[in-house]
Amino acid sequence: MRSSDRMDWRGVFPGERNQVSRVRRMVEALFEGTGREGDAGLIVSELTTNALLHTRSGRAGGWFGVEMHLPEKGPAYLGVCDLGGAGRPLLDRRPANGTLTVGGFGLAIVRDLVLKLSQIGSPATGHTVWVHLDIDARNIGRTAAVAK
Protein backbone atom coordinates (compact mmCIF):
# COMPACT_ATOMS: atom_id res chain seq x y z
CA MET A 1 0.00 0.00 0.00
CA ARG A 2 2.94 2.35 0.64
CA SER A 3 4.89 3.71 -2.29
CA SER A 4 7.44 6.42 -2.93
CA ASP A 5 4.53 8.80 -3.48
CA ARG A 6 2.94 10.55 -0.56
CA MET A 7 -0.46 9.53 0.79
CA ASP A 8 -3.12 12.14 1.49
CA TRP A 9 -6.52 11.18 2.89
CA ARG A 10 -9.57 13.10 4.11
CA GLY A 11 -12.91 11.99 5.40
CA VAL A 12 -16.05 13.54 6.89
CA PHE A 13 -18.04 11.62 9.47
CA PRO A 14 -21.35 12.04 11.31
CA GLY A 15 -20.94 13.55 14.77
CA GLU A 16 -21.74 10.27 16.53
CA ARG A 17 -19.61 8.52 19.13
CA ASN A 18 -19.63 5.21 17.26
CA GLN A 19 -17.62 6.93 14.52
CA VAL A 20 -14.58 7.29 16.80
CA SER A 21 -13.68 3.59 16.61
CA ARG A 22 -14.40 3.54 12.88
CA VAL A 23 -12.01 6.44 12.25
CA ARG A 24 -9.40 4.90 14.54
CA ARG A 25 -9.44 1.61 12.61
CA MET A 26 -9.20 3.45 9.28
CA VAL A 27 -6.21 5.53 10.39
CA GLU A 28 -4.47 2.49 11.88
CA ALA A 29 -4.93 0.67 8.56
CA LEU A 30 -3.53 3.64 6.63
CA PHE A 31 -0.50 3.75 8.95
CA GLU A 32 0.07 -0.01 8.68
CA GLY A 33 3.74 -0.82 8.33
CA THR A 34 5.01 2.45 9.80
CA GLY A 35 5.45 1.15 13.34
CA ARG A 36 3.22 3.98 14.58
CA GLU A 37 -0.18 2.45 13.79
CA GLY A 38 -1.26 2.31 17.44
CA ASP A 39 -0.04 5.82 18.18
CA ALA A 40 -1.82 7.26 15.14
CA GLY A 41 -5.01 5.45 16.18
CA LEU A 42 -4.81 6.73 19.73
CA ILE A 43 -4.17 10.28 18.56
CA VAL A 44 -7.10 10.40 16.15
CA SER A 45 -9.33 8.72 18.73
CA GLU A 46 -8.51 11.38 21.33
CA LEU A 47 -8.93 14.28 18.91
CA THR A 48 -12.24 13.02 17.50
CA THR A 49 -13.59 12.29 20.98
CA ASN A 50 -12.74 15.84 22.05
CA ALA A 51 -14.46 17.25 18.96
CA LEU A 52 -17.62 15.31 19.80
CA LEU A 53 -17.60 16.16 23.50
CA HIS A 54 -16.64 19.82 23.39
CA THR A 55 -17.95 21.31 20.13
CA ARG A 56 -21.06 21.51 17.97
CA SER A 57 -19.73 18.46 16.10
CA GLY A 58 -21.27 16.23 18.78
CA ARG A 59 -24.73 17.79 18.59
CA ALA A 60 -27.62 16.59 16.44
CA GLY A 61 -26.70 17.00 12.78
CA GLY A 62 -23.04 17.62 13.65
CA TRP A 63 -20.02 16.23 11.85
CA PHE A 64 -16.25 16.20 12.07
CA GLY A 65 -13.48 15.82 9.53
CA VAL A 66 -10.23 13.89 9.64
CA GLU A 67 -7.26 14.52 7.39
CA MET A 68 -3.83 13.00 7.13
CA HIS A 69 -0.65 13.25 5.14
CA LEU A 70 1.66 10.26 5.30
CA PRO A 71 4.90 10.86 3.42
CA GLU A 72 7.47 8.18 2.75
CA LYS A 73 9.95 10.18 4.85
CA GLY A 74 9.47 12.94 7.37
CA PRO A 75 6.69 13.56 9.86
CA ALA A 76 3.12 12.50 9.23
CA TYR A 77 0.27 14.98 9.68
CA LEU A 78 -3.04 14.14 11.37
CA GLY A 79 -5.77 16.74 11.84
CA VAL A 80 -9.32 16.68 13.18
CA CYS A 81 -11.72 19.47 12.16
CA ASP A 82 -14.72 20.36 14.33
CA LEU A 83 -17.63 22.78 14.13
CA GLY A 84 -16.51 25.02 17.01
CA GLY A 85 -18.88 26.41 19.56
CA ALA A 86 -17.11 25.93 22.85
CA GLY A 87 -13.89 27.92 23.42
CA ARG A 88 -10.47 27.05 22.18
CA PRO A 89 -9.06 23.58 22.78
CA LEU A 90 -6.74 23.56 25.81
CA LEU A 91 -3.57 22.02 24.44
CA ASP A 92 -1.49 22.60 27.56
CA ARG A 93 -3.74 21.70 30.45
CA ARG A 94 -2.02 21.45 33.81
CA PRO A 95 -3.68 20.56 37.13
CA ALA A 96 -4.35 23.62 39.30
CA ASN A 97 -2.19 23.70 42.46
CA GLY A 98 -0.78 20.26 41.63
CA THR A 99 -4.11 18.57 42.38
CA LEU A 100 -4.89 15.66 40.08
CA THR A 101 -8.28 15.66 38.41
CA VAL A 102 -10.18 12.94 36.62
CA GLY A 103 -10.21 13.32 32.86
CA GLY A 104 -8.76 15.95 30.60
CA PHE A 105 -5.32 14.43 30.16
CA GLY A 106 -5.79 12.87 26.72
CA LEU A 107 -4.12 15.78 24.97
CA ALA A 108 -1.17 15.48 27.36
CA ILE A 109 -0.75 11.88 26.20
CA VAL A 110 -1.04 13.01 22.58
CA ARG A 111 1.53 15.76 23.20
CA ASP A 112 3.99 13.16 24.52
CA LEU A 113 3.62 11.05 21.35
CA VAL A 114 4.13 13.76 18.75
CA LEU A 115 6.67 16.26 17.48
CA LYS A 116 4.10 19.06 17.46
CA LEU A 117 0.51 19.58 18.63
CA SER A 118 -1.29 22.72 17.52
CA GLN A 119 -4.60 24.17 16.34
CA ILE A 120 -6.07 26.68 13.96
CA GLY A 121 -9.55 28.20 13.80
CA SER A 122 -11.98 29.74 16.24
CA PRO A 123 -15.07 28.86 18.28
CA ALA A 124 -17.22 30.63 15.66
CA THR A 125 -15.86 28.88 12.57
CA GLY A 126 -14.52 25.63 14.01
CA HIS A 127 -11.06 24.32 14.77
CA THR A 128 -8.55 21.95 13.31
CA VAL A 129 -6.44 20.36 16.01
CA TRP A 130 -3.42 18.79 14.36
CA VAL A 131 -0.20 16.93 15.07
CA HIS A 132 3.05 16.05 13.40
CA LEU A 133 3.93 12.43 14.19
CA ASP A 134 7.51 11.27 13.63
CA ILE A 135 7.38 8.07 11.59
CA ASP A 136 11.13 8.02 10.89
CA ALA A 137 12.03 7.54 14.55
CA ARG A 138 9.69 4.61 15.16
CA ASN A 139 12.44 2.07 15.84
CA ILE A 140 14.70 4.19 18.07
CA GLY A 141 13.53 2.58 21.32
CA ARG A 142 13.81 -0.95 19.93
CA THR A 143 17.18 -0.25 18.30
CA ALA A 144 18.62 1.12 21.56
CA ALA A 145 17.35 -1.91 23.49
CA VAL A 146 18.89 -4.33 20.98
CA ALA A 147 22.22 -2.47 21.01
CA LYS A 148 22.65 -2.89 24.80
Coordinates of N, CA, C and O in Angstrom, one line a residue:
M1 N 0.8 -1.2 0.0 CA 0.0 0.0 0.0 C 0.9 1.3 0.0 O 0.5 2.3 -0.5
R2 N 2.0 1.2 0.6 CA 2.9 2.4 0.6 C 3.8 2.4 -0.6 O 4.2 1.4 -1.1
S3 N 4.0 3.5 -1.1 CA 4.9 3.7 -2.3 C 5.8 4.9 -2.1 O 5.7 5.5 -1.0
S4 N 6.6 5.3 -3.1 CA 7.4 6.4 -2.9 C 6.6 7.7 -3.0 O 7.1 8.8 -2.7
D5 N 5.4 7.6 -3.5 CA 4.5 8.8 -3.5 C 3.9 9.0 -2.1 O 3.8 8.1 -1.3
R6 N 3.6 10.3 -1.8 CA 2.9 10.6 -0.6 C 1.5 10.1 -0.5 O 0.9 9.8 -1.6
M7 N 0.9 9.9 0.6 CA -0.5 9.5 0.8 C -1.2 10.7 1.5 O -0.8 11.1 2.6
D8 N -2.2 11.2 0.9 CA -3.1 12.1 1.5 C -4.5 11.5 1.6 O -4.9 10.9 0.6
W9 N -5.2 11.8 2.7 CA -6.5 11.2 2.9 C -7.3 12.2 3.7 O -6.8 12.8 4.6
R10 N -8.6 12.3 3.4 CA -9.6 13.1 4.1 C -10.9 12.4 4.2 O -11.3 11.7 3.2
G11 N -11.6 12.6 5.3 CA -12.9 12.0 5.4 C -13.8 12.9 6.3 O -13.3 13.5 7.2
V12 N -15.1 12.8 6.1 CA -16.0 13.5 6.9 C -17.0 12.5 7.5 O -17.4 11.6 6.8
F13 N -17.3 12.6 8.8 CA -18.0 11.6 9.5 C -19.2 12.3 10.3 O -19.0 13.4 10.8
P14 N -20.3 11.5 10.5 CA -21.3 12.0 11.3 C -20.8 12.2 12.7 O -20.0 11.5 13.2
G15 N -21.4 13.2 13.4 CA -20.9 13.5 14.8 C -21.5 12.6 15.8 O -22.2 13.0 16.7
E16 N -21.2 11.3 15.6 CA -21.7 10.3 16.5 C -20.6 9.5 17.1 O -19.6 9.3 16.5
R17 N -20.7 9.2 18.4 CA -19.6 8.5 19.1 C -19.2 7.2 18.5 O -18.0 6.9 18.6
N18 N -20.1 6.5 17.9 CA -19.6 5.2 17.3 C -18.7 5.4 16.1 O -18.0 4.5 15.6
Q19 N -18.5 6.6 15.6 CA -17.6 6.9 14.5 C -16.2 7.0 15.0 O -15.2 6.8 14.2
V20 N -15.9 7.2 16.3 CA -14.6 7.3 16.8 C -13.8 6.0 16.5 O -12.7 6.0 16.0
S21 N -14.4 4.9 16.8 CA -13.7 3.6 16.6 C -13.5 3.3 15.1 O -12.5 2.8 14.7
R22 N -14.5 3.7 14.3 CA -14.4 3.5 12.9 C -13.2 4.3 12.3 O -12.4 3.8 11.5
V23 N -13.1 5.6 12.7 CA -12.0 6.4 12.3 C -10.7 5.9 12.8 O -9.7 5.9 12.0
R24 N -10.6 5.5 14.0 CA -9.4 4.9 14.5 C -8.9 3.7 13.7 O -7.7 3.6 13.4
R25 N -9.8 2.8 13.4 CA -9.4 1.6 12.6 C -9.0 2.0 11.2 O -8.0 1.4 10.7
M26 N -9.6 3.0 10.6 CA -9.2 3.5 9.3 C -7.8 4.0 9.3 O -7.0 3.7 8.5
V27 N -7.5 4.9 10.3 CA -6.2 5.5 10.4 C -5.1 4.5 10.7 O -4.1 4.5 10.1
E28 N -5.4 3.6 11.6 CA -4.5 2.5 11.9 C -4.2 1.7 10.6 O -3.0 1.3 10.4
A29 N -5.2 1.4 9.8 CA -4.9 0.7 8.6 C -4.1 1.5 7.6 O -3.2 0.9 6.9
L30 N -4.3 2.8 7.5 CA -3.5 3.6 6.6 C -2.1 3.8 7.1 O -1.2 4.0 6.3
F31 N -1.8 3.7 8.4 CA -0.5 3.8 8.9 C 0.2 2.4 9.0 O 1.3 2.3 9.5
E32 N -0.5 1.3 8.6 CA 0.1 0.0 8.7 C 1.5 -0.1 8.1 O 1.7 0.5 7.0
G33 N 2.4 -0.7 8.8 CA 3.7 -0.8 8.3 C 4.7 0.3 8.7 O 5.9 0.2 8.5
T34 N 4.2 1.3 9.4 CA 5.0 2.4 9.8 C 5.6 2.2 11.2 O 6.5 2.9 11.6
G35 N 5.0 1.3 12.0 CA 5.5 1.1 13.3 C 4.8 2.1 14.3 O 5.0 2.1 15.5
R36 N 3.9 3.0 13.8 CA 3.2 4.0 14.6 C 1.7 3.8 14.4 O 1.0 4.8 14.8
E37 N 1.3 2.7 14.0 CA -0.2 2.5 13.8 C -1.0 2.7 15.1 O -2.0 3.4 15.0
G38 N -0.5 2.1 16.2 CA -1.3 2.3 17.4 C -1.3 3.8 17.9 O -2.3 4.2 18.4
D39 N -0.1 4.4 17.8 CA 0.0 5.8 18.2 C -1.0 6.7 17.3 O -1.7 7.5 17.9
A40 N -1.0 6.5 16.0 CA -1.8 7.3 15.1 C -3.3 7.0 15.5 O -4.1 8.0 15.5
G41 N -3.6 5.8 15.8 CA -5.0 5.5 16.2 C -5.4 6.1 17.5 O -6.5 6.7 17.6
L42 N -4.5 6.1 18.5 CA -4.8 6.7 19.7 C -5.0 8.2 19.6 O -5.9 8.8 20.1
I43 N -4.1 8.8 18.8 CA -4.2 10.3 18.6 C -5.5 10.7 17.9 O -6.2 11.6 18.4
V44 N -5.9 10.0 16.8 CA -7.1 10.4 16.2 C -8.3 10.1 17.0 O -9.3 10.8 17.0
S45 N -8.2 9.0 17.8 CA -9.3 8.7 18.7 C -9.5 9.8 19.8 O -10.6 10.3 20.0
E46 N -8.4 10.3 20.3 CA -8.5 11.4 21.3 C -9.0 12.7 20.7 O -9.9 13.3 21.3
L47 N -8.5 13.0 19.5 CA -8.9 14.3 18.9 C -10.4 14.2 18.5 O -11.1 15.2 18.6
T48 N -10.8 13.1 17.9 CA -12.2 13.0 17.5 C -13.2 13.0 18.7 O -14.2 13.6 18.7
T49 N -12.8 12.3 19.8 CA -13.6 12.3 21.0 C -13.8 13.7 21.5 O -14.9 14.1 21.9
N50 N -12.7 14.5 21.6 CA -12.7 15.8 22.0 C -13.7 16.7 21.2 O -14.4 17.5 21.7
A51 N -13.6 16.5 19.9 CA -14.5 17.2 19.0 C -15.9 17.0 19.3 O -16.8 17.9 19.3
L52 N -16.2 15.7 19.5 CA -17.6 15.3 19.8 C -18.1 15.8 21.2 O -19.3 16.2 21.3
L53 N -17.2 15.8 22.2 CA -17.6 16.2 23.5 C -17.7 17.7 23.7 O -18.5 18.1 24.5
H54 N -16.8 18.4 23.0 CA -16.6 19.8 23.4 C -17.0 20.8 22.3 O -16.8 22.0 22.5
T55 N -17.6 20.4 21.2 CA -17.9 21.3 20.1 C -19.3 21.0 19.6 O -19.9 19.9 19.9
R56 N -19.8 21.8 18.6 CA -21.1 21.5 18.0 C -21.0 20.2 17.1 O -22.1 19.7 16.7
S57 N -19.8 19.7 16.9 CA -19.7 18.5 16.1 C -20.5 17.3 16.7 O -21.0 16.5 16.0
G58 N -20.6 17.3 18.1 CA -21.3 16.2 18.8 C -22.8 16.4 19.0 O -23.4 15.6 19.5
R59 N -23.3 17.5 18.5 CA -24.7 17.8 18.6 C -25.5 17.2 17.4 O -24.9 16.8 16.4
A60 N -26.8 17.1 17.5 CA -27.6 16.6 16.4 C -27.3 17.3 15.1 O -27.2 18.5 15.0
G61 N -27.0 16.5 14.1 CA -26.7 17.0 12.8 C -25.2 17.4 12.6 O -24.8 17.9 11.6
G62 N -24.4 17.2 13.7 CA -23.0 17.6 13.6 C -22.2 16.6 12.8 O -22.6 15.5 12.5
W63 N -21.0 17.1 12.6 CA -20.0 16.2 11.8 C -18.6 16.7 12.2 O -18.4 17.7 12.8
F64 N -17.7 15.8 11.9 CA -16.2 16.2 12.1 C -15.5 15.7 10.9 O -15.9 14.7 10.2
G65 N -14.3 16.3 10.6 CA -13.5 15.8 9.5 C -12.1 15.3 10.0 O -11.7 15.8 11.1
V66 N -11.6 14.4 9.3 CA -10.2 13.9 9.6 C -9.4 14.0 8.4 O -9.9 13.6 7.3
E67 N -8.2 14.4 8.5 CA -7.3 14.5 7.4 C -5.9 14.0 7.8 O -5.5 14.1 9.0
M68 N -5.2 13.5 6.8 CA -3.8 13.0 7.1 C -3.0 13.1 5.9 O -3.4 13.2 4.8
H69 N -1.7 13.3 6.2 CA -0.7 13.3 5.1 C 0.4 12.3 5.7 O 1.0 12.5 6.7
L70 N 0.7 11.3 4.9 CA 1.7 10.3 5.3 C 2.7 10.2 4.2 O 2.6 9.5 3.2
P71 N 3.8 10.9 4.4 CA 4.9 10.9 3.4 C 5.8 9.6 3.6 O 5.7 8.9 4.6
E72 N 6.5 9.3 2.6 CA 7.5 8.2 2.8 C 8.5 8.5 3.8 O 9.0 7.6 4.5
K73 N 9.0 9.7 3.9 CA 10.0 10.2 4.9 C 9.5 11.5 5.5 O 8.8 12.2 4.8
G74 N 9.9 11.7 6.7 CA 9.5 12.9 7.4 C 8.2 12.7 8.2 O 7.6 11.6 8.2
P75 N 7.8 13.7 9.0 CA 6.7 13.6 9.9 C 5.4 13.4 9.1 O 5.2 14.0 8.1
A76 N 4.5 12.6 9.7 CA 3.1 12.5 9.2 C 2.3 13.6 9.9 O 2.6 14.1 10.9
Y77 N 1.2 14.0 9.2 CA 0.3 15.0 9.7 C -1.1 14.3 9.9 O -1.5 13.5 9.1
L78 N -1.7 14.6 11.1 CA -3.0 14.1 11.4 C -3.8 15.4 11.9 O -3.3 16.1 12.8
G79 N -5.0 15.6 11.4 CA -5.8 16.7 11.8 C -7.2 16.3 12.0 O -7.7 15.5 11.2
V80 N -7.9 16.9 13.0 CA -9.3 16.7 13.2 C -10.0 18.1 13.2 O -9.6 18.9 14.0
C81 N -11.0 18.2 12.3 CA -11.7 19.5 12.2 C -13.1 19.3 12.9 O -13.8 18.3 12.7
D82 N -13.4 20.4 13.6 CA -14.7 20.4 14.3 C -15.5 21.6 13.9 O -15.1 22.4 13.1
L83 N -16.7 21.7 14.5 CA -17.6 22.8 14.1 C -17.6 24.0 15.1 O -18.3 24.9 15.0
G84 N -16.6 23.9 16.1 CA -16.5 25.0 17.0 C -17.7 25.1 18.0 O -18.4 24.1 18.1
G85 N -17.8 26.2 18.7 CA -18.9 26.4 19.6 C -18.5 26.4 21.0 O -19.3 27.0 21.8
A86 N -17.4 26.0 21.4 CA -17.1 25.9 22.9 C -15.9 26.8 23.2 O -15.5 27.1 22.8
G87 N -15.1 27.2 23.3 CA -13.9 27.9 23.4 C -12.8 27.3 22.6 O -13.1 26.5 21.7
R88 N -11.6 27.6 22.9 CA -10.5 27.1 22.2 C -10.0 25.8 22.9 O -10.0 25.7 24.1
P89 N -9.6 24.8 22.1 CA -9.1 23.6 22.8 C -7.9 23.9 23.7 O -7.0 24.7 23.3
L90 N -7.8 23.3 24.9 CA -6.7 23.6 25.8 C -5.7 22.5 25.5 O -5.8 21.4 25.9
L91 N -4.6 23.0 24.8 CA -3.6 22.0 24.4 C -2.5 21.8 25.5 O -1.7 20.9 25.4
D92 N -2.5 22.7 26.5 CA -1.5 22.6 27.6 C -2.1 22.6 28.9 O -1.8 23.5 29.8
R93 N -3.0 21.7 29.2 CA -3.7 21.7 30.5 C -2.8 21.2 31.6 O -2.2 20.2 31.4
R94 N -2.8 21.9 32.6 CA -2.0 21.5 33.8 C -2.9 21.5 35.0 O -3.8 22.4 35.2
P95 N -2.8 20.5 35.9 CA -3.7 20.6 37.1 C -3.4 21.8 38.0 O -2.3 22.2 38.2
A96 N -4.5 22.4 38.4 CA -4.4 23.6 39.3 C -3.8 23.2 40.7 O -4.2 22.2 41.2
N97 N -2.8 23.9 41.1 CA -2.2 23.7 42.5 C -1.7 22.3 42.6 O -1.6 21.8 43.7
G98 N -1.3 21.6 41.5 CA -0.8 20.3 41.6 C -1.8 19.2 42.0 O -1.4 18.0 42.2
T99 N -3.1 19.5 42.0 CA -4.1 18.6 42.4 C -4.5 17.8 41.1 O -4.8 18.4 40.1
L100 N -4.5 16.5 41.2 CA -4.9 15.7 40.1 C -6.4 15.7 39.9 O -7.1 15.6 40.9
T101 N -6.9 15.7 38.7 CA -8.3 15.7 38.4 C -8.6 14.4 37.5 O -7.6 13.9 36.9
V102 N -9.8 14.1 37.5 CA -10.2 12.9 36.6 C -10.5 13.5 35.2 O -11.3 14.4 35.1
G103 N -9.9 12.9 34.2 CA -10.2 13.3 32.9 C -9.4 14.5 32.4 O -8.8 15.2 33.3
G104 N -9.4 14.8 31.1 CA -8.8 16.0 30.6 C -7.3 15.8 30.3 O -6.6 16.8 30.0
F105 N -6.7 14.6 30.4 CA -5.3 14.4 30.2 C -5.0 13.7 28.8 O -3.9 13.4 28.5
G106 N -6.0 13.5 28.0 CA -5.8 12.9 26.7 C -4.9 13.7 25.8 O -4.0 13.1 25.2
L107 N -5.0 15.0 25.8 CA -4.1 15.8 25.0 C -2.7 15.8 25.5 O -1.7 15.9 24.7
A108 N -2.5 15.6 26.8 CA -1.2 15.5 27.4 C -0.5 14.2 26.8 O 0.7 14.2 26.5
I109 N -1.3 13.1 26.8 CA -0.7 11.9 26.2 C -0.4 12.1 24.7 O 0.7 11.7 24.3
V110 N -1.3 12.7 24.0 CA -1.0 13.0 22.6 C 0.2 13.8 22.4 O 1.1 13.5 21.6
R111 N 0.4 14.9 23.3 CA 1.5 15.8 23.2 C 2.8 15.0 23.4 O 3.8 15.3 22.8
D112 N 2.8 14.0 24.3 CA 4.0 13.2 24.5 C 4.3 12.2 23.4 O 5.5 11.8 23.3
L113 N 3.4 12.0 22.5 CA 3.6 11.0 21.4 C 4.1 11.7 20.1 O 4.6 11.1 19.2
V114 N 3.9 13.1 20.0 CA 4.1 13.8 18.7 C 5.3 14.8 18.8 O 5.7 15.2 19.9
L115 N 5.7 15.2 17.6 CA 6.7 16.3 17.5 C 6.0 17.6 17.8 O 6.7 18.5 18.3
K116 N 4.8 17.8 17.3 CA 4.1 19.1 17.5 C 2.6 18.8 17.6 O 2.1 18.0 16.9
L117 N 2.0 19.6 18.5 CA 0.5 19.6 18.6 C 0.1 21.0 18.6 O 0.6 21.9 19.3
S118 N -0.9 21.3 17.7 CA -1.3 22.7 17.5 C -2.7 22.8 17.0 O -3.4 21.7 16.9
Q119 N -3.2 24.0 16.8 CA -4.6 24.2 16.3 C -4.7 25.4 15.5 O -3.9 26.3 15.6
I120 N -5.7 25.5 14.7 CA -6.1 26.7 14.0 C -7.6 26.8 14.0 O -8.3 25.8 14.3
G121 N -8.1 28.0 13.8 CA -9.5 28.2 13.8 C -10.0 29.0 15.0 O -9.2 29.6 15.7
S122 N -11.4 29.0 15.2 CA -12.0 29.7 16.2 C -13.3 29.0 16.7 O -13.8 28.2 16.0
P123 N -13.8 29.4 17.8 CA -15.1 28.9 18.3 C -16.2 29.2 17.3 O -17.1 28.4 17.2
A124 N -16.1 30.3 16.6 CA -17.2 30.6 15.7 C -17.2 29.8 14.4 O -18.2 29.4 13.9
T125 N -16.0 29.6 13.9 CA -15.9 28.9 12.6 C -15.5 27.4 12.7 O -15.5 26.7 11.7
G126 N -15.0 27.0 13.8 CA -14.5 25.6 14.0 C -13.0 25.6 14.1 O -12.3 26.6 13.8
H127 N -12.5 24.5 14.6 CA -11.1 24.3 14.8 C -10.5 23.1 14.0 O -11.3 22.2 13.7
T128 N -9.3 23.1 13.7 CA -8.6 21.9 13.3 C -7.4 21.8 14.3 O -6.6 22.6 14.5
V129 N -7.5 20.7 15.1 CA -6.4 20.4 16.0 C -5.6 19.4 15.3 O -6.1 18.4 14.7
W130 N -4.3 19.6 15.2 CA -3.4 18.8 14.4 C -2.1 18.4 15.0 O -1.7 19.1 16.0
V131 N -1.5 17.4 14.5 CA -0.2 16.9 15.1 C 0.7 16.6 13.9 O 0.3 16.3 12.8
H132 N 2.0 16.6 14.2 CA 3.1 16.0 13.4 C 3.6 14.9 14.2 O 4.0 15.0 15.3
L133 N 3.5 13.7 13.6 CA 3.9 12.4 14.2 C 5.2 11.9 13.5 O 5.2 11.8 12.2
D134 N 6.2 11.7 14.2 CA 7.5 11.3 13.6 C 7.4 9.8 13.3 O 7.4 8.9 14.2
I135 N 7.4 9.5 12.0 CA 7.4 8.1 11.6 C 8.8 7.6 11.3 O 9.0 6.4 11.2
D136 N 9.8 8.4 11.2 CA 11.1 8.0 10.9 C 11.8 7.5 12.1 O 12.7 6.7 12.1
A137 N 11.4 7.9 13.3 CA 12.0 7.5 14.6 C 11.3 6.4 15.2 O 11.6 6.1 16.4
R138 N 10.5 5.6 14.5 CA 9.7 4.6 15.2 C 10.5 3.5 15.8 O 10.0 2.8 16.7
N139 N 11.7 3.2 15.3 CA 12.4 2.1 15.8 C 13.5 2.5 16.8 O 14.3 1.6 17.2
I140 N 13.6 3.7 17.2 CA 14.7 4.2 18.1 C 14.7 3.4 19.4 O 15.7 2.9 19.8
G141 N 13.6 3.3 20.0 CA 13.5 2.6 21.3 C 13.9 1.1 21.2 O 14.7 0.6 22.0
R142 N 13.5 0.5 20.1 CA 13.8 -0.9 19.9 C 15.3 -1.1 19.5 O 15.9 -2.0 20.0
T143 N 15.8 -0.2 18.7 CA 17.2 -0.2 18.3 C 18.1 -0.1 19.5 O 19.1 -0.8 19.7
A144 N 17.8 0.9 20.4 CA 18.6 1.1 21.6 C 18.6 -0.1 22.5 O 19.6 -0.5 23.0
A145 N 17.4 -0.7 22.6 CA 17.3 -1.9 23.5 C 18.2 -3.1 22.9 O 18.8 -3.8 23.7
V146 N 18.2 -3.2 21.6 CA 18.9 -4.3 21.0 C 20.4 -4.1 21.1 O 21.2 -5.0 21.3
A147 N 20.8 -2.8 21.0 CA 22.2 -2.5 21.0 C 22.9 -2.7 22.4 O 24.1 -2.8 22.5
K148 N 22.1 -2.7 23.4 CA 22.6 -2.9 24.8 C 23.1 -4.3 25.1 O 22.9 -5.3 24.6

